[in-house]
PDB file of C-alpha atoms in Angstrom:
ATOM      1  CA  MET A   1       4.140 -19.162  11.049  1.00  0.00           C
ATOM      2  CA  ALA A   2       2.253 -15.938  12.563  1.00  0.00           C
ATOM      3  CA  LYS A   3      -0.675 -15.273  14.324  1.00  0.00           C
ATOM      4  CA  LYS A   4      -3.349 -11.967  13.994  1.00  0.00           C
ATOM      5  CA  LYS A   5      -6.621 -12.239  15.576  1.00  0.00           C
ATOM      6  CA  ILE A   6      -9.698 -11.009  13.590  1.00  0.00           C
ATOM      7  CA  ASP A   7     -12.933 -10.772  15.088  1.00  0.00           C
ATOM      8  CA  ASN A   8     -12.055 -13.099  17.533  1.00  0.00           C
ATOM      9  CA  HIS A   9     -11.227 -15.776  15.405  1.00  0.00           C
ATOM     10  CA  SER A  10      -6.963 -16.100  14.744  1.00  0.00           C
ATOM     11  CA  ILE A  11      -5.907 -16.683  11.225  1.00  0.00           C
ATOM     12  CA  THR A  12      -2.528 -18.418  10.926  1.00  0.00           C
ATOM     13  CA  TYR A  13       0.117 -16.788   8.112  1.00  0.00           C
ATOM     14  CA  PRO A  14       3.250 -17.263   7.009  1.00  0.00           C
ATOM     15  CA  SER A  15       5.949 -14.809   9.094  1.00  0.00           C
ATOM     16  CA  SER A  16       7.795 -14.941   6.490  1.00  0.00           C
ATOM     17  CA  LEU A  17       7.977 -15.503   2.833  1.00  0.00           C
ATOM     18  CA  LYS A  18      11.294 -16.012   1.642  1.00  0.00           C
ATOM     19  CA  GLU A  19      10.301 -20.576   1.704  1.00  0.00           C
ATOM     20  CA  HIS A  20       6.926 -19.033  -0.596  1.00  0.00           C
ATOM     21  CA  SER A  21       6.273 -20.104  -4.281  1.00  0.00           C
ATOM     22  CA  PHE A  22       5.818 -16.089  -4.675  1.00  0.00           C
ATOM     23  CA  TYR A  23       3.741 -17.163  -8.180  1.00  0.00           C
ATOM     24  CA  LYS A  24       7.604 -18.581  -9.433  1.00  0.00           C
ATOM     25  CA  PHE A  25       9.184 -14.885  -9.992  1.00  0.00           C
ATOM     26  CA  LYS A  26      12.379 -14.472 -10.141  1.00  0.00           C
ATOM     27  CA  LEU A  27      13.251 -11.387  -7.925  1.00  0.00           C
ATOM     28  CA  ASP A  28      16.861  -9.429  -7.353  1.00  0.00           C
ATOM     29  CA  PRO A  29      17.543  -8.143  -3.751  1.00  0.00           C
ATOM     30  CA  GLU A  30      15.647  -5.052  -4.481  1.00  0.00           C
ATOM     31  CA  GLN A  31      12.285  -6.399  -5.154  1.00  0.00           C
ATOM     32  CA  THR A  32      12.586  -9.187  -2.529  1.00  0.00           C
ATOM     33  CA  PHE A  33      13.241  -6.130   0.085  1.00  0.00           C
ATOM     34  CA  PHE A  34      10.124  -4.530  -1.759  1.00  0.00           C
ATOM     35  CA  ARG A  35       8.179  -7.514  -1.311  1.00  0.00           C
ATOM     36  CA  ASP A  36       8.768  -8.408   2.039  1.00  0.00           C
ATOM     37  CA  CYS A  37       8.284  -4.813   3.585  1.00  0.00           C
ATOM     38  CA  ILE A  38       4.786  -5.242   1.863  1.00  0.00           C
ATOM     39  CA  TRP A  39       4.538  -8.379   3.929  1.00  0.00           C
ATOM     40  CA  ASP A  40       5.814  -6.669   6.947  1.00  0.00           C
ATOM     41  CA  GLU A  41       3.206  -6.748   9.943  1.00  0.00           C
ATOM     42  CA  ASN A  42       4.592  -4.102  11.776  1.00  0.00           C
ATOM     43  CA  THR A  43       5.089  -1.792   8.604  1.00  0.00           C
ATOM     44  CA  LEU A  44       1.976   0.317   8.302  1.00  0.00           C
ATOM     45  CA  ILE A  45       2.943   2.090   4.646  1.00  0.00           C
ATOM     46  CA  ILE A  46       5.398   1.409   1.749  1.00  0.00           C
ATOM     47  CA  PHE A  47       7.076   3.704  -0.416  1.00  0.00           C
ATOM     48  CA  CYS A  48       8.834   2.554  -2.927  1.00  0.00           C
ATOM     49  CA  ASN A  49      10.824   4.754  -5.895  1.00  0.00           C
ATOM     50  CA  ALA A  50      10.982   2.931  -8.483  1.00  0.00           C
ATOM     51  CA  LYS A  51      12.331   3.014 -12.091  1.00  0.00           C
ATOM     52  CA  SER A  52      10.758   1.383 -14.897  1.00  0.00           C
ATOM     53  CA  GLY A  53      10.422  -1.853 -15.788  1.00  0.00           C
ATOM     54  CA  THR A  54      11.031  -2.757 -12.785  1.00  0.00           C
ATOM     55  CA  GLY A  55       7.743  -4.958 -11.746  1.00  0.00           C
ATOM     56  CA  LYS A  56       6.673  -2.188  -8.944  1.00  0.00           C
ATOM     57  CA  THR A  57       3.178  -3.348  -9.848  1.00  0.00           C
ATOM     58  CA  THR A  58       2.994  -6.943 -10.261  1.00  0.00           C
ATOM     59  CA  ILE A  59       5.099  -7.334  -6.651  1.00  0.00           C
ATOM     60  CA  ALA A  60       3.044  -5.222  -5.332  1.00  0.00           C
ATOM     61  CA  THR A  61      -0.231  -5.964  -6.463  1.00  0.00           C
ATOM     62  CA  ALA A  62       1.039 -10.285  -5.906  1.00  0.00           C
ATOM     63  CA  THR A  63       1.960  -9.904  -2.267  1.00  0.00           C
ATOM     64  CA  ALA A  64      -1.178  -7.911  -2.047  1.00  0.00           C
ATOM     65  CA  HIS A  65      -3.473 -11.058  -3.495  1.00  0.00           C
ATOM     66  CA  LEU A  66      -1.609 -13.244  -0.683  1.00  0.00           C
ATOM     67  CA  LEU A  67      -1.307 -10.943   2.069  1.00  0.00           C
ATOM     68  CA  VAL A  68      -5.932 -11.223   1.580  1.00  0.00           C
ATOM     69  CA  GLU A  69      -5.671 -14.823   0.559  1.00  0.00           C
ATOM     70  CA  TYR A  70      -4.320 -15.417   4.409  1.00  0.00           C
ATOM     71  CA  GLY A  71      -7.084 -13.215   5.518  1.00  0.00           C
ATOM     72  CA  ARG A  72      -4.889 -10.781   6.739  1.00  0.00           C
ATOM     73  CA  TYR A  73      -7.012  -7.994   4.997  1.00  0.00           C
ATOM     74  CA  ASP A  74     -10.521  -8.802   2.617  1.00  0.00           C
ATOM     75  CA  GLY A  75      -9.981  -6.315  -0.276  1.00  0.00           C
ATOM     76  CA  ILE A  76      -7.443  -4.763  -2.600  1.00  0.00           C
ATOM     77  CA  ILE A  77      -8.136  -0.648  -3.514  1.00  0.00           C
ATOM     78  CA  TYR A  78      -6.167   0.194  -6.569  1.00  0.00           C
ATOM     79  CA  ILE A  79      -5.597   4.062  -6.696  1.00  0.00           C
ATOM     80  CA  VAL A  80      -4.278   6.495  -9.449  1.00  0.00           C
ATOM     81  CA  SER A  81      -3.760   9.488 -11.005  1.00  0.00           C
ATOM     82  CA  PRO A  82      -4.882  10.556 -14.028  1.00  0.00           C
ATOM     83  CA  TYR A  83      -2.411  12.498 -14.790  1.00  0.00           C
ATOM     84  CA  ALA A  84      -4.292  13.987 -18.220  1.00  0.00           C
ATOM     85  CA  GLU A  85      -6.282  14.071 -16.317  1.00  0.00           C
ATOM     86  CA  LYS A  86      -7.507  17.819 -18.110  1.00  0.00           C
ATOM     87  CA  GLU A  87      -8.065  15.200 -21.169  1.00  0.00           C
ATOM     88  CA  GLN A  88     -10.182  13.404 -19.062  1.00  0.00           C
ATOM     89  CA  GLY A  89     -13.543  14.222 -19.500  1.00  0.00           C
ATOM     90  CA  TYR A  90     -13.116  14.102 -22.629  1.00  0.00           C
ATOM     91  CA  LEU A  91     -12.576   9.981 -23.445  1.00  0.00           C
ATOM     92  CA  PRO A  92     -16.219   8.481 -24.465  1.00  0.00           C
ATOM     93  CA  GLY A  93     -18.581   6.977 -22.054  1.00  0.00           C
ATOM     94  CA  GLY A  94     -19.532   7.322 -17.813  1.00  0.00           C
ATOM     95  CA  LEU A  95     -17.174   7.746 -15.102  1.00  0.00           C
ATOM     96  CA  VAL A  96     -16.116   3.916 -15.609  1.00  0.00           C
ATOM     97  CA  GLU A  97     -15.534   3.707 -19.215  1.00  0.00           C
ATOM     98  CA  LYS A  98     -12.849   7.147 -18.953  1.00  0.00           C
ATOM     99  CA  SER A  99     -11.149   5.842 -16.490  1.00  0.00           C
ATOM    100  CA  GLU A 100     -10.357   2.555 -17.149  1.00  0.00           C
ATOM    101  CA  PRO A 101      -7.152   3.546 -19.376  1.00  0.00           C
ATOM    102  CA  TYR A 102      -5.554   4.204 -15.975  1.00  0.00           C
ATOM    103  CA  PHE A 103      -6.176   0.959 -14.236  1.00  0.00           C
ATOM    104  CA  GLN A 104      -4.612  -1.774 -17.208  1.00  0.00           C
ATOM    105  CA  PRO A 105      -1.478  -1.801 -15.152  1.00  0.00           C
ATOM    106  CA  PHE A 106      -3.666  -3.526 -12.616  1.00  0.00           C
ATOM    107  CA  TYR A 107      -4.634  -5.241 -14.687  1.00  0.00           C
ATOM    108  CA  GLN A 108      -1.738  -7.195 -16.147  1.00  0.00           C
ATOM    109  CA  ALA A 109      -0.643  -6.992 -12.753  1.00  0.00           C
ATOM    110  CA  LEU A 110      -3.298  -9.862 -12.059  1.00  0.00           C
ATOM    111  CA  GLU A 111      -3.434 -11.578 -15.351  1.00  0.00           C
ATOM    112  CA  GLU A 112       0.892 -11.968 -14.666  1.00  0.00           C
ATOM    113  CA  ILE A 113      -0.664 -13.866 -11.294  1.00  0.00           C
ATOM    114  CA  ARG A 114      -3.600 -15.763 -13.039  1.00  0.00           C
ATOM    115  CA  TRP A 115      -5.776 -14.063 -11.047  1.00  0.00           C
ATOM    116  CA  PRO A 116      -9.184 -13.047 -12.255  1.00  0.00           C
ATOM    117  CA  ARG A 117     -10.038  -9.017 -12.460  1.00  0.00           C
ATOM    118  CA  SER A 118     -13.661 -10.739 -12.347  1.00  0.00           C
ATOM    119  CA  SER A 119     -13.349 -12.806  -9.278  1.00  0.00           C
ATOM    120  CA  SER A 120     -16.223 -13.284  -6.627  1.00  0.00           C
ATOM    121  CA  CYS A 121     -13.561 -15.258  -4.145  1.00  0.00           C
ATOM    122  CA  TYR A 122     -13.304 -11.256  -2.697  1.00  0.00           C
ATOM    123  CA  ASN A 123     -13.648  -7.554  -3.387  1.00  0.00           C
ATOM    124  CA  ILE A 124     -11.419  -5.589  -5.807  1.00  0.00           C
ATOM    125  CA  GLU A 125     -11.999  -1.881  -6.327  1.00  0.00           C
ATOM    126  CA  CYS A 126     -10.364   0.537  -8.860  1.00  0.00           C
ATOM    127  CA  TYR A 127     -10.221   4.001  -8.658  1.00  0.00           C
ATOM    128  CA  THR A 128      -8.640   7.809  -9.786  1.00  0.00           C
ATOM    129  CA  HIS A 129      -7.471  10.121  -6.919  1.00  0.00           C
ATOM    130  CA  THR A 130     -10.155  12.577  -8.493  1.00  0.00           C
ATOM    131  CA  PHE A 131     -13.639  10.651  -6.806  1.00  0.00           C
ATOM    132  CA  LEU A 132     -12.565  10.153  -3.908  1.00  0.00           C
ATOM    133  CA  ARG A 133     -14.047  12.473  -0.806  1.00  0.00           C
ATOM    134  CA  GLY A 134     -16.080  11.232   1.720  1.00  0.00           C
ATOM    135  CA  VAL A 135     -14.720   7.556   0.934  1.00  0.00           C
ATOM    136  CA  ASN A 136     -13.461   5.545   3.932  1.00  0.00           C
ATOM    137  CA  PHE A 137     -11.302   2.391   3.363  1.00  0.00           C
ATOM    138  CA  GLN A 138     -10.912  -0.437   6.174  1.00  0.00           C
ATOM    139  CA  ASN A 139      -8.732  -3.210   6.146  1.00  0.00           C
ATOM    140  CA  LYS A 140      -7.754  -3.339   3.262  1.00  0.00           C
ATOM    141  CA  VAL A 141      -4.560  -3.542   0.784  1.00  0.00           C
ATOM    142  CA  VAL A 142      -4.338  -0.181  -1.123  1.00  0.00           C
ATOM    143  CA  ILE A 143      -2.361   0.428  -3.726  1.00  0.00           C
ATOM    144  CA  LEU A 144      -1.768   3.800  -5.055  1.00  0.00           C
ATOM    145  CA  ASP A 145       0.052   3.798  -8.127  1.00  0.00           C
ATOM    146  CA  GLU A 146       2.278   6.486 -10.462  1.00  0.00           C
ATOM    147  CA  THR A 147       1.859   8.923  -7.534  1.00  0.00           C
ATOM    148  CA  GLN A 148       4.679  11.184  -8.468  1.00  0.00           C
ATOM    149  CA  ASN A 149       1.559  12.724 -10.669  1.00  0.00           C
ATOM    150  CA  PHE A 150       0.132  12.719  -7.428  1.00  0.00           C
ATOM    151  CA  THR A 151       0.490  17.123  -6.088  1.00  0.00           C
ATOM    152  CA  THR A 152       0.566  16.796  -1.956  1.00  0.00           C
ATOM    153  CA  GLU A 153      -2.892  17.715  -1.714  1.00  0.00           C
ATOM    154  CA  SER A 154      -4.420  15.061  -3.941  1.00  0.00           C
ATOM    155  CA  LEU A 155      -2.047  12.958  -2.132  1.00  0.00           C
ATOM    156  CA  LYS A 156      -3.240  14.423   1.488  1.00  0.00           C
ATOM    157  CA  LYS A 157      -6.831  13.832   0.686  1.00  0.00           C
ATOM    158  CA  VAL A 158      -5.903   9.649  -0.502  1.00  0.00           C
ATOM    159  CA  LEU A 159      -3.699   8.977   2.958  1.00  0.00           C
ATOM    160  CA  THR A 160      -6.352  10.949   5.445  1.00  0.00           C
ATOM    161  CA  ARG A 161      -9.256   8.113   3.783  1.00  0.00           C
ATOM    162  CA  ILE A 162      -7.564   5.161   5.300  1.00  0.00           C
ATOM    163  CA  HIS A 163      -7.737   3.946   8.540  1.00  0.00           C
ATOM    164  CA  ASP A 164      -5.154   2.263  10.643  1.00  0.00           C
ATOM    165  CA  ASN A 165      -6.187  -1.871   9.957  1.00  0.00           C
ATOM    166  CA  CYS A 166      -4.915  -0.898   6.285  1.00  0.00           C
ATOM    167  CA  LYS A 167      -1.955  -1.446   4.472  1.00  0.00           C
ATOM    168  CA  VAL A 168      -0.732   1.334   2.249  1.00  0.00           C
ATOM    169  CA  ILE A 169       1.645   0.694  -1.064  1.00  0.00           C
ATOM    170  CA  VAL A 170       2.911   3.666  -2.303  1.00  0.00           C
ATOM    171  CA  ILE A 171       4.318   3.598  -6.159  1.00  0.00           C
ATOM    172  CA  GLY A 172       6.119   5.991  -8.348  1.00  0.00           C
ATOM    173  CA  HIS A 173       9.208   7.157 -10.403  1.00  0.00           C
ATOM    174  CA  LYS A 174      10.696  10.540  -9.307  1.00  0.00           C
ATOM    175  CA  GLY A 175      11.890  10.449 -12.965  1.00  0.00           C
ATOM    176  CA  GLN A 176       8.308  10.582 -14.920  1.00  0.00           C
ATOM    177  CA  ILE A 177       6.523  13.440 -13.381  1.00  0.00           C
ATOM    178  CA  ASP A 178       4.280  14.647 -15.591  1.00  0.00           C
ATOM    179  CA  LEU A 179       3.074  17.335 -13.531  1.00  0.00           C
ATOM    180  CA  ASP A 180       3.799  20.576 -15.499  1.00  0.00           C
ATOM    181  CA  ASN A 181       5.307  21.333 -12.594  1.00  0.00           C
ATOM    182  CA  LYS A 182       7.517  18.621 -11.512  1.00  0.00           C
ATOM    183  CA  LYS A 183       8.245  20.413  -8.066  1.00  0.00           C
ATOM    184  CA  ASP A 184       4.331  19.797  -7.014  1.00  0.00           C
ATOM    185  CA  SER A 185       4.848  15.895  -6.872  1.00  0.00           C
ATOM    186  CA  GLY A 186       3.082  14.874  -3.038  1.00  0.00           C
ATOM    187  CA  PHE A 187       5.872  11.460  -4.064  1.00  0.00           C
ATOM    188  CA  ASN A 188       9.077  13.283  -3.326  1.00  0.00           C
ATOM    189  CA  HIS A 189       7.517  15.288  -0.505  1.00  0.00           C
ATOM    190  CA  TYR A 190       5.864  12.281   0.937  1.00  0.00           C
ATOM    191  CA  ILE A 191       8.895  10.816   1.362  1.00  0.00           C
ATOM    192  CA  ASP A 192      10.696  13.169   2.586  1.00  0.00           C
ATOM    193  CA  TYR A 193       7.804  13.995   5.632  1.00  0.00           C
ATOM    194  CA  TYR A 194       8.604  10.291   6.510  1.00  0.00           C
ATOM    195  CA  GLN A 195      11.564   9.240   6.325  1.00  0.00           C
ATOM    196  CA  GLN A 196      12.305  12.080   9.199  1.00  0.00           C
ATOM    197  CA  MET A 197       9.976  10.139  11.205  1.00  0.00           C
ATOM    198  CA  ASN A 198      12.234   7.680  11.358  1.00  0.00           C
ATOM    199  CA  ASP A 199       8.839   5.078  12.409  1.00  0.00           C
ATOM    200  CA  GLU A 200       8.922   1.578  11.855  1.00  0.00           C
ATOM    201  CA  ARG A 201       5.599   1.478  10.517  1.00  0.00           C
ATOM    202  CA  VAL A 202       7.692   3.268   6.912  1.00  0.00           C
ATOM    203  CA  LYS A 203       9.122   1.456   4.683  1.00  0.00           C
ATOM    204  CA  ILE A 204      11.026   2.693   1.708  1.00  0.00           C
ATOM    205  CA  CYS A 205      12.485   1.029  -1.269  1.00  0.00           C
ATOM    206  CA  SER A 206      14.245   2.224  -4.529  1.00  0.00           C
ATOM    207  CA  LEU A 207      14.262  -0.475  -7.080  1.00  0.00           C
ATOM    208  CA  SER A 208      16.515   0.248  -9.594  1.00  0.00           C
ATOM    209  CA  THR A 209      16.492  -3.051 -12.295  1.00  0.00           C
ATOM    210  CA  ASN A 210      14.792  -2.161 -15.506  1.00  0.00           C
ATOM    211  CA  HIS A 211      13.474  -6.141 -16.003  1.00  0.00           C
ATOM    212  CA  ARG A 212      11.738  -5.032 -19.443  1.00  0.00           C
ATOM    213  CA  GLY A 213      15.579  -5.335 -21.362  1.00  0.00           C
ATOM    214  CA  TRP A 214      17.571  -2.544 -23.064  1.00  0.00           C
ATOM    215  CA  LEU A 215      15.953  -0.386 -25.187  1.00  0.00           C
ATOM    216  CA  SER A 216      13.558   0.350 -22.158  1.00  0.00           C
ATOM    217  CA  THR A 217      16.919   0.530 -19.980  1.00  0.00           C
ATOM    218  CA  THR A 218      18.460   2.726 -22.194  1.00  0.00           C
ATOM    219  CA  ALA A 219      15.745   4.963 -22.914  1.00  0.00           C
ATOM    220  CA  ASP A 220      14.478   5.869 -19.333  1.00  0.00           C
ATOM    221  CA  SER A 221      18.059   6.850 -18.740  1.00  0.00           C
ATOM    222  CA  ILE A 222      18.211   9.400 -21.158  1.00  0.00           C
ATOM    223  CA  PRO A 223      19.974  12.885 -20.160  1.00  0.00           C
ATOM    224  CA  LYS A 224      18.686  15.243 -18.963  1.00  0.00           C
ATOM    225  CA  PHE A 225      18.032  18.571 -21.393  1.00  0.00           C
TER     226      PHE A 225
END
C-alpha cells in the first residue's frame, strides 16, 4: 500500500493494481501497461496512441474513477475535440446540447464501469476544447480524448490550463486525423516533444489490438490511397 498526504490528511491506496479486480475486465499486455502508467504516482501525463476498439476511453475512465475513489484526486474532467466544430454551431440547443454528442464515448465508459454520470459522489465535468480560456484545473484526473483532432495550438491551450496536482491522460489515434491538414495535429507534435525530454513524469503508450472484432479491425486497416 502507498500513502499520500492531502490537506494534512494521509490517504492509503494500492501501490499497484496488479491484484485489483479492475471491474473484471480482461486486459491484454498493452492495456495493462496503459492502466499501470495512469496509476503510477510519479507519472503526470500519459500519451496513448490507440487504434479503434482498443478500449482506450474505457480503461482511462475506469482507472480515473479508481484514482478518485481512493482519494488521490477529487474529480474527473473529460475534454474532447469537436472535430466538426464548423457544423457544431448548427446543432440545435444551447452550448450543452451542442456538445453532448461528443461526450458519448465517455458516457458509455461510465456505463461500462456501472458508474452513473449523475452521481454526486464526486465531480465529473465534460468540455469541448473550444471554450476553455481562463479555466484552471486542479487536483483532477483530466482525460483528453480524440486529441488527434486537436491542433497544436488547441492542445497547448488545454494543457496550459492544468496544474501539476492533476493527472493528465491524452488519448488519440494517429490513423484517424480528421483535420483538413493532417500535419496540423497537435497529438503527433506533443508526443514527439515530450518523448525527447526523457522525463519520468511522462509515459507514452500504444494500443494496437481491436477487441470489437473482424469488421472493425479490417475497416481500420484499409491501405492509404
